[in-house]
Every structure is written in C-alpha cells, then in structure tokens.
PDB file of C-alpha atoms in Angstrom:
ATOM      1  CA  MET A   1      61.565  24.514   5.870  1.00  0.00           C
ATOM      2  CA  GLY A   2      58.812  24.548   2.780  1.00  0.00           C
ATOM      3  CA  THR A   3      55.174  24.409   3.750  1.00  0.00           C
ATOM      4  CA  VAL A   4      52.359  22.628   1.708  1.00  0.00           C
ATOM      5  CA  VAL A   5      49.561  24.514   3.687  1.00  0.00           C
ATOM      6  CA  ASP A   6      48.565  26.420   0.194  1.00  0.00           C
ATOM      7  CA  ALA A   7      49.161  24.039  -2.111  1.00  0.00           C
ATOM      8  CA  ALA A   8      45.881  22.870  -2.267  1.00  0.00           C
ATOM      9  CA  PRO A   9      42.885  24.562  -0.673  1.00  0.00           C
ATOM     10  CA  ILE A  10      40.994  22.519   2.526  1.00  0.00           C
ATOM     11  CA  LYS A  11      38.577  19.616   1.603  1.00  0.00           C
ATOM     12  CA  ALA A  12      35.754  19.958   3.165  1.00  0.00           C
ATOM     13  CA  THR A  13      35.258  17.336   6.782  1.00  0.00           C
ATOM     14  CA  ASN A  14      32.393  15.544   5.278  1.00  0.00           C
ATOM     15  CA  GLU A  15      35.150  13.287   3.152  1.00  0.00           C
ATOM     16  CA  SER A  16      33.846  10.642   0.628  1.00  0.00           C
ATOM     17  CA  LEU A  17      33.641   6.624   1.511  1.00  0.00           C
ATOM     18  CA  ALA A  18      35.799   6.136  -1.924  1.00  0.00           C
ATOM     19  CA  GLU A  19      38.387   8.776  -0.484  1.00  0.00           C
ATOM     20  CA  LYS A  20      38.725   7.904   3.277  1.00  0.00           C
ATOM     21  CA  LYS A  21      38.421   3.552   3.033  1.00  0.00           C
ATOM     22  CA  LYS A  22      39.060   3.011  -1.371  1.00  0.00           C
ATOM     23  CA  PRO A  23      36.830  -0.119  -0.944  1.00  0.00           C
ATOM     24  CA  THR A  24      36.332  -2.514  -3.424  1.00  0.00           C
ATOM     25  CA  VAL A  25      32.322  -2.808  -4.160  1.00  0.00           C
ATOM     26  CA  VAL A  26      30.768  -5.905  -6.216  1.00  0.00           C
ATOM     27  CA  PHE A  27      27.144  -5.333  -7.083  1.00  0.00           C
ATOM     28  CA  VAL A  28      25.784  -8.564  -6.917  1.00  0.00           C
ATOM     29  CA  LEU A  29      22.203  -8.353  -9.326  1.00  0.00           C
ATOM     30  CA  GLY A  30      20.189 -11.205 -11.087  1.00  0.00           C
ATOM     31  CA  GLY A  31      16.512 -12.348 -10.948  1.00  0.00           C
ATOM     32  CA  PRO A  32      14.412 -13.477  -8.114  1.00  0.00           C
ATOM     33  CA  GLY A  33      15.385 -17.009  -7.590  1.00  0.00           C
ATOM     34  CA  SER A  34      18.846 -16.295  -9.666  1.00  0.00           C
ATOM     35  CA  GLY A  35      21.211 -17.923  -6.954  1.00  0.00           C
ATOM     36  CA  LYS A  36      22.811 -14.571  -5.980  1.00  0.00           C
ATOM     37  CA  GLY A  37      22.173 -15.313  -1.525  1.00  0.00           C
ATOM     38  CA  THR A  38      23.678 -18.980  -2.050  1.00  0.00           C
ATOM     39  CA  GLN A  39      26.294 -17.652  -4.205  1.00  0.00           C
ATOM     40  CA  CYS A  40      27.165 -14.645  -2.509  1.00  0.00           C
ATOM     41  CA  SER A  41      27.857 -16.830   0.883  1.00  0.00           C
ATOM     42  CA  ASN A  42      30.185 -19.053  -1.173  1.00  0.00           C
ATOM     43  CA  ILE A  43      32.051 -15.399  -2.126  1.00  0.00           C
ATOM     44  CA  ILE A  44      32.363 -14.758   1.493  1.00  0.00           C
ATOM     45  CA  GLU A  45      33.534 -18.027   2.919  1.00  0.00           C
ATOM     46  CA  ASN A  46      36.439 -18.337   0.207  1.00  0.00           C
ATOM     47  CA  PHE A  47      37.695 -15.048  -0.216  1.00  0.00           C
ATOM     48  CA  GLY A  48      36.516 -12.801   2.679  1.00  0.00           C
ATOM     49  CA  TYR A  49      33.839 -10.330   1.641  1.00  0.00           C
ATOM     50  CA  THR A  50      31.334  -8.225   3.500  1.00  0.00           C
ATOM     51  CA  HIS A  51      28.106  -9.193   2.359  1.00  0.00           C
ATOM     52  CA  LEU A  52      25.818  -6.093   2.857  1.00  0.00           C
ATOM     53  CA  SER A  53      21.888  -6.461   1.292  1.00  0.00           C
ATOM     54  CA  ALA A  54      19.840  -2.780   1.089  1.00  0.00           C
ATOM     55  CA  GLY A  55      16.629  -4.792   1.886  1.00  0.00           C
ATOM     56  CA  ASP A  56      18.240  -6.178   5.429  1.00  0.00           C
ATOM     57  CA  LEU A  57      19.828  -2.739   6.258  1.00  0.00           C
ATOM     58  CA  LEU A  58      16.336  -1.183   5.918  1.00  0.00           C
ATOM     59  CA  ARG A  59      15.122  -3.418   7.634  1.00  0.00           C
ATOM     60  CA  ALA A  60      17.699  -3.616  10.597  1.00  0.00           C
ATOM     61  CA  GLU A  61      16.792   0.232  10.704  1.00  0.00           C
ATOM     62  CA  ILE A  62      13.484   0.131  11.198  1.00  0.00           C
ATOM     63  CA  LYS A  63      14.068  -2.660  13.571  1.00  0.00           C
ATOM     64  CA  SER A  64      16.402  -0.047  15.624  1.00  0.00           C
ATOM     65  CA  GLY A  65      13.269   2.426  16.190  1.00  0.00           C
ATOM     66  CA  SER A  66      15.374   4.929  15.223  1.00  0.00           C
ATOM     67  CA  GLU A  67      13.507   8.408  13.682  1.00  0.00           C
ATOM     68  CA  ASN A  68      14.940   7.368  10.392  1.00  0.00           C
ATOM     69  CA  GLY A  69      13.635   3.880  10.923  1.00  0.00           C
ATOM     70  CA  THR A  70      10.328   4.977  11.449  1.00  0.00           C
ATOM     71  CA  MET A  71      10.040   7.469   8.404  1.00  0.00           C
ATOM     72  CA  ILE A  72      10.842   4.491   6.285  1.00  0.00           C
ATOM     73  CA  GLN A  73       8.441   2.214   8.207  1.00  0.00           C
ATOM     74  CA  ASN A  74       6.172   4.728   7.161  1.00  0.00           C
ATOM     75  CA  MET A  75       7.269   5.674   3.809  1.00  0.00           C
ATOM     76  CA  ILE A  76       6.817   1.246   3.082  1.00  0.00           C
ATOM     77  CA  LYS A  77       3.635   1.468   5.032  1.00  0.00           C
ATOM     78  CA  GLU A  78       2.631   4.265   2.419  1.00  0.00           C
ATOM     79  CA  GLY A  79       3.371   2.245  -0.226  1.00  0.00           C
ATOM     80  CA  LYS A  80       6.020   4.609  -1.007  1.00  0.00           C
ATOM     81  CA  ILE A  81       9.599   4.229  -2.575  1.00  0.00           C
ATOM     82  CA  VAL A  82      12.282   4.445   0.215  1.00  0.00           C
ATOM     83  CA  PRO A  83      14.276   7.556  -1.529  1.00  0.00           C
ATOM     84  CA  SER A  84      17.701   6.039  -3.076  1.00  0.00           C
ATOM     85  CA  GLU A  85      20.022   8.524  -0.631  1.00  0.00           C
ATOM     86  CA  VAL A  86      18.631   6.538   2.282  1.00  0.00           C
ATOM     87  CA  THR A  87      19.120   3.529   0.995  1.00  0.00           C
ATOM     88  CA  ILE A  88      23.006   4.669   0.296  1.00  0.00           C
ATOM     89  CA  LYS A  89      23.149   6.498   3.369  1.00  0.00           C
ATOM     90  CA  LEU A  90      22.599   2.709   5.245  1.00  0.00           C
ATOM     91  CA  LEU A  91      24.700   1.405   3.180  1.00  0.00           C
ATOM     92  CA  GLN A  92      27.628   3.827   3.076  1.00  0.00           C
ATOM     93  CA  ARG A  93      27.304   3.852   7.113  1.00  0.00           C
ATOM     94  CA  ALA A  94      27.428  -0.435   6.987  1.00  0.00           C
ATOM     95  CA  MET A  95      30.847  -0.223   5.043  1.00  0.00           C
ATOM     96  CA  GLU A  96      32.636   2.767   7.210  1.00  0.00           C
ATOM     97  CA  GLU A  97      32.007   1.072  10.413  1.00  0.00           C
ATOM     98  CA  SER A  98      33.420  -2.639   8.827  1.00  0.00           C
ATOM     99  CA  HIS A  99      36.630  -3.614   9.138  1.00  0.00           C
ATOM    100  CA  ASN A 100      36.765  -5.145   5.879  1.00  0.00           C
ATOM    101  CA  ASP A 101      37.615  -3.228   2.631  1.00  0.00           C
ATOM    102  CA  LYS A 102      36.361  -5.008   0.227  1.00  0.00           C
ATOM    103  CA  PHE A 103      32.050  -5.708  -0.083  1.00  0.00           C
ATOM    104  CA  LEU A 104      29.361  -7.773  -1.850  1.00  0.00           C
ATOM    105  CA  ILE A 105      26.383  -5.455  -1.975  1.00  0.00           C
ATOM    106  CA  ASP A 106      23.236  -7.511  -3.251  1.00  0.00           C
ATOM    107  CA  GLY A 107      20.418  -6.467  -4.533  1.00  0.00           C
ATOM    108  CA  PHE A 108      21.142  -2.988  -5.575  1.00  0.00           C
ATOM    109  CA  PRO A 109      20.893  -1.406  -7.277  1.00  0.00           C
ATOM    110  CA  ARG A 110      17.793  -1.772  -8.195  1.00  0.00           C
ATOM    111  CA  ASN A 111      17.728   0.587 -11.170  1.00  0.00           C
ATOM    112  CA  GLU A 112      19.367   3.536 -12.935  1.00  0.00           C
ATOM    113  CA  GLU A 113      18.192   6.313 -10.380  1.00  0.00           C
ATOM    114  CA  ASN A 114      19.786   3.686  -7.822  1.00  0.00           C
ATOM    115  CA  ARG A 115      22.612   3.239  -9.505  1.00  0.00           C
ATOM    116  CA  ALA A 116      23.426   7.418 -10.202  1.00  0.00           C
ATOM    117  CA  ALA A 117      23.093   8.055  -6.909  1.00  0.00           C
ATOM    118  CA  PHE A 118      25.452   5.638  -5.393  1.00  0.00           C
ATOM    119  CA  GLU A 119      28.502   7.210  -7.754  1.00  0.00           C
ATOM    120  CA  ALA A 120      27.475  10.565  -7.002  1.00  0.00           C
ATOM    121  CA  VAL A 121      26.755  10.300  -3.278  1.00  0.00           C
ATOM    122  CA  THR A 122      29.865   7.208  -2.045  1.00  0.00           C
ATOM    123  CA  GLY A 123      31.916   8.907  -4.729  1.00  0.00           C
ATOM    124  CA  ILE A 124      32.335   5.066  -5.456  1.00  0.00           C
ATOM    125  CA  GLU A 125      31.958   2.703  -8.516  1.00  0.00           C
ATOM    126  CA  PRO A 126      31.873  -0.817  -8.621  1.00  0.00           C
ATOM    127  CA  SER A 127      35.157  -2.943  -9.456  1.00  0.00           C
ATOM    128  CA  VAL A 128      32.749  -5.748 -10.989  1.00  0.00           C
ATOM    129  CA  VAL A 129      29.022  -6.443 -11.527  1.00  0.00           C
ATOM    130  CA  LEU A 130      28.385 -10.132 -11.117  1.00  0.00           C
ATOM    131  CA  PHE A 131      25.233 -10.792 -12.778  1.00  0.00           C
ATOM    132  CA  PHE A 132      23.427 -13.577 -12.373  1.00  0.00           C
ATOM    133  CA  ASP A 133      21.784 -14.713 -15.406  1.00  0.00           C
ATOM    134  CA  CYS A 134      18.727 -17.669 -15.238  1.00  0.00           C
ATOM    135  CA  HIS A 135      15.611 -18.092 -17.861  1.00  0.00           C
ATOM    136  CA  GLU A 136      12.519 -17.331 -15.899  1.00  0.00           C
ATOM    137  CA  LYS A 137      11.351 -20.759 -15.889  1.00  0.00           C
ATOM    138  CA  GLU A 138      13.860 -21.746 -13.939  1.00  0.00           C
ATOM    139  CA  MET A 139      13.726 -19.056 -11.422  1.00  0.00           C
ATOM    140  CA  GLU A 140       9.819 -19.676 -11.454  1.00  0.00           C
ATOM    141  CA  ARG A 141      10.625 -23.526 -10.365  1.00  0.00           C
ATOM    142  CA  ARG A 142      13.144 -22.641  -7.625  1.00  0.00           C
ATOM    143  CA  LEU A 143      10.940 -20.055  -6.202  1.00  0.00           C
ATOM    144  CA  LEU A 144       7.683 -22.387  -6.136  1.00  0.00           C
ATOM    145  CA  SER A 145       9.770 -25.255  -5.111  1.00  0.00           C
ATOM    146  CA  ARG A 146      10.612 -22.820  -1.592  1.00  0.00           C
ATOM    147  CA  ASN A 147       7.167 -21.863  -1.220  1.00  0.00           C
ATOM    148  CA  GLU A 148       5.247 -24.657   0.170  1.00  0.00           C
ATOM    149  CA  GLY A 149       1.708 -25.128  -0.244  1.00  0.00           C
ATOM    150  CA  ARG A 150       1.616 -21.359  -1.518  1.00  0.00           C
ATOM    151  CA  VAL A 151       1.841 -21.980  -5.104  1.00  0.00           C
ATOM    152  CA  ASP A 152      -1.511 -20.657  -6.185  1.00  0.00           C
ATOM    153  CA  ASP A 153      -1.150 -17.597  -4.373  1.00  0.00           C
ATOM    154  CA  ASN A 154       2.054 -16.557  -5.360  1.00  0.00           C
ATOM    155  CA  ILE A 155       2.523 -17.211  -9.046  1.00  0.00           C
ATOM    156  CA  GLU A 156       1.161 -14.206  -9.883  1.00  0.00           C
ATOM    157  CA  THR A 157       3.120 -12.252  -7.230  1.00  0.00           C
ATOM    158  CA  ILE A 158       6.899 -14.192  -8.986  1.00  0.00           C
ATOM    159  CA  ARG A 159       5.900 -12.893 -12.201  1.00  0.00           C
ATOM    160  CA  LYS A 160       5.031  -9.888 -10.994  1.00  0.00           C
ATOM    161  CA  ARG A 161       8.767  -9.453  -9.589  1.00  0.00           C
ATOM    162  CA  PHE A 162      10.427 -10.803 -12.813  1.00  0.00           C
ATOM    163  CA  ARG A 163       8.573  -8.021 -14.732  1.00  0.00           C
ATOM    164  CA  VAL A 164      10.138  -5.903 -12.268  1.00  0.00           C
ATOM    165  CA  PHE A 165      13.469  -6.936 -12.101  1.00  0.00           C
ATOM    166  CA  LEU A 166      13.692  -6.933 -15.818  1.00  0.00           C
ATOM    167  CA  GLU A 167      12.544  -3.505 -16.827  1.00  0.00           C
ATOM    168  CA  SER A 168      14.203  -1.836 -13.425  1.00  0.00           C
ATOM    169  CA  SER A 169      17.687  -3.478 -13.111  1.00  0.00           C
ATOM    170  CA  ILE A 170      18.658  -5.054 -16.792  1.00  0.00           C
ATOM    171  CA  PRO A 171      19.502  -1.262 -18.000  1.00  0.00           C
ATOM    172  CA  VAL A 172      21.794  -0.775 -15.097  1.00  0.00           C
ATOM    173  CA  VAL A 173      23.199  -4.111 -16.218  1.00  0.00           C
ATOM    174  CA  GLU A 174      23.482  -2.790 -19.726  1.00  0.00           C
ATOM    175  CA  TYR A 175      25.225   0.298 -18.601  1.00  0.00           C
ATOM    176  CA  TYR A 176      27.869  -1.534 -16.438  1.00  0.00           C
ATOM    177  CA  GLU A 177      27.905  -3.588 -19.400  1.00  0.00           C
ATOM    178  CA  SER A 178      29.142  -0.939 -21.954  1.00  0.00           C
ATOM    179  CA  LYS A 179      32.136   0.051 -19.130  1.00  0.00           C
ATOM    180  CA  GLY A 180      33.228  -3.604 -19.457  1.00  0.00           C
ATOM    181  CA  LYS A 181      32.622  -4.106 -15.666  1.00  0.00           C
ATOM    182  CA  VAL A 182      29.951  -7.203 -16.222  1.00  0.00           C
ATOM    183  CA  ARG A 183      30.791 -10.686 -15.799  1.00  0.00           C
ATOM    184  CA  LYS A 184      27.366 -12.446 -16.255  1.00  0.00           C
ATOM    185  CA  ILE A 185      27.540 -16.069 -14.918  1.00  0.00           C
ATOM    186  CA  ASP A 186      25.104 -18.927 -16.147  1.00  0.00           C
ATOM    187  CA  ALA A 187      23.240 -18.718 -13.277  1.00  0.00           C
ATOM    188  CA  ALA A 188      20.889 -21.738 -14.441  1.00  0.00           C
ATOM    189  CA  ARG A 189      23.491 -24.563 -13.755  1.00  0.00           C
ATOM    190  CA  PRO A 190      23.421 -26.558 -10.366  1.00  0.00           C
ATOM    191  CA  ILE A 191      25.053 -24.310  -7.043  1.00  0.00           C
ATOM    192  CA  GLU A 192      28.320 -26.372  -7.672  1.00  0.00           C
ATOM    193  CA  GLU A 193      29.178 -25.212 -11.061  1.00  0.00           C
ATOM    194  CA  VAL A 194      27.670 -22.187 -10.631  1.00  0.00           C
ATOM    195  CA  PHE A 195      30.509 -21.387  -8.109  1.00  0.00           C
ATOM    196  CA  GLU A 196      33.174 -22.730 -10.536  1.00  0.00           C
ATOM    197  CA  SER A 197      32.078 -19.700 -12.692  1.00  0.00           C
ATOM    198  CA  VAL A 198      32.171 -17.184  -9.953  1.00  0.00           C
ATOM    199  CA  LYS A 199      35.736 -18.139  -8.398  1.00  0.00           C
ATOM    200  CA  VAL A 200      37.237 -17.443 -12.038  1.00  0.00           C
ATOM    201  CA  VAL A 201      36.116 -13.582 -11.172  1.00  0.00           C
ATOM    202  CA  PHE A 202      37.496 -13.178  -7.468  1.00  0.00           C
ATOM    203  CA  THR A 203      40.406 -15.154  -8.597  1.00  0.00           C
ATOM    204  CA  PRO A 204      43.543 -13.098  -9.023  1.00  0.00           C
ATOM    205  CA  LYS A 205      45.239 -13.525 -12.616  1.00  0.00           C
ATOM    206  CA  ASN A 206      48.884 -14.753 -11.910  1.00  0.00           C
ATOM    207  CA  GLU A 207      47.041 -17.328  -9.625  1.00  0.00           C
ATOM    208  CA  LYS A 208      44.840 -18.478 -12.362  1.00  0.00           C
ATOM    209  CA  ALA A 209      48.072 -18.666 -14.337  1.00  0.00           C
ATOM    210  CA  ASN A 210      49.866 -21.399 -11.913  1.00  0.00           C
TER     211      ASN A 210
END
C-alpha cells in the first residue's frame, strides 16, 4: 500500500477558519441610518444567514468579565481604538462556534486596515459586499426621528458619524468594487422596496430564471 505521509508538509494545527469551515461571508456596509439593521433581519429570516455585529460582540465580551473584555473596556474608556485583531478574533470565534456556514457581518470592516487584517487573519474574502447607499439628508432625518426630544444634542454627533463613515468606510467599498464584489442598494426608498433589491442579491441565479 502506498503512503501519502510525505506528499505534503504537515500543516500547523492552527488551521485557518477558511480551511476548516469554508464559510460564506457577506459584509454589510452603509452609513448610520441607512437601514442596515432592518435589512439584516429580513435577510436572516428569508435566507438563513447568521448575523454578526462587531459592536455587539465587543459589548458581549466586556459584559462577560473576561480578561479580554476588561482590556477592551479599558481601551474604550481611554478613547483608544480597539485593535483590528481583537475584533476579528471575536468574529472568528463566533463563526467557529456557530452551526451555520453563512454569515452577515454588519458594520465591519470599518476601514481599510480592518479589511486587510480580516483577510490576513481569517483567510476569508467576502463573497459579496452589500452597500446600503443612502443620501445624508435622509439618514439624518431617520436618525433624528428616532431620537425623541434629543435633536439638538445629537445633530452634531450624527454629522460627525457621517464624516467618519465617508472617510473610513468608502475606501473599503471602493476596494471591493474594484474586485466586482459590491452590490449597491438604493437605501433611500421604503423598507419593502429596498428588500426587493436585496432579495435579488441573495436569490440563486437558477431561481431568478424561473
């Protein structure tokens, strides 16, 4: 009987998530108030994806009281940015622990450094980047209508969030656009109309034809 022992070098045990699970990853990007959360809920319900929010995972880690959580909390308190690797490890762990192999990653990567680190650490490129494109006036209107009675406090904060999104996240969208991975959705329309466009992205080609 032949042997395959020497056919390839033995791999390190820390096999990447991409090799172990081969997950389908969709990045969901859009400015504050673009309706990402609502549409993520619709996608989960209709297409069986697991929703992962970087912010939620960081908050859960802090709440757990772990050593890692304390470190994250201290960094946030000091106004420091949590390193990409920390957030990515939390995302990676959540994917590994899930029984699913299809993931919506919401609000991440926030910038080019996040993007490069995610691909380097996990070995995964997104299959699609869903970009909810919504003009600033509409996003502002939506956010202010949520903030009952606190309009004056928040208008400046909201505009600052828009600026950060444009400066940090648009380069990520442009990078994936150059690779043909971006599906731009006009998110200024009513929720139902937006979801009709989203469905086209997630419906297999053979089903669209029928």
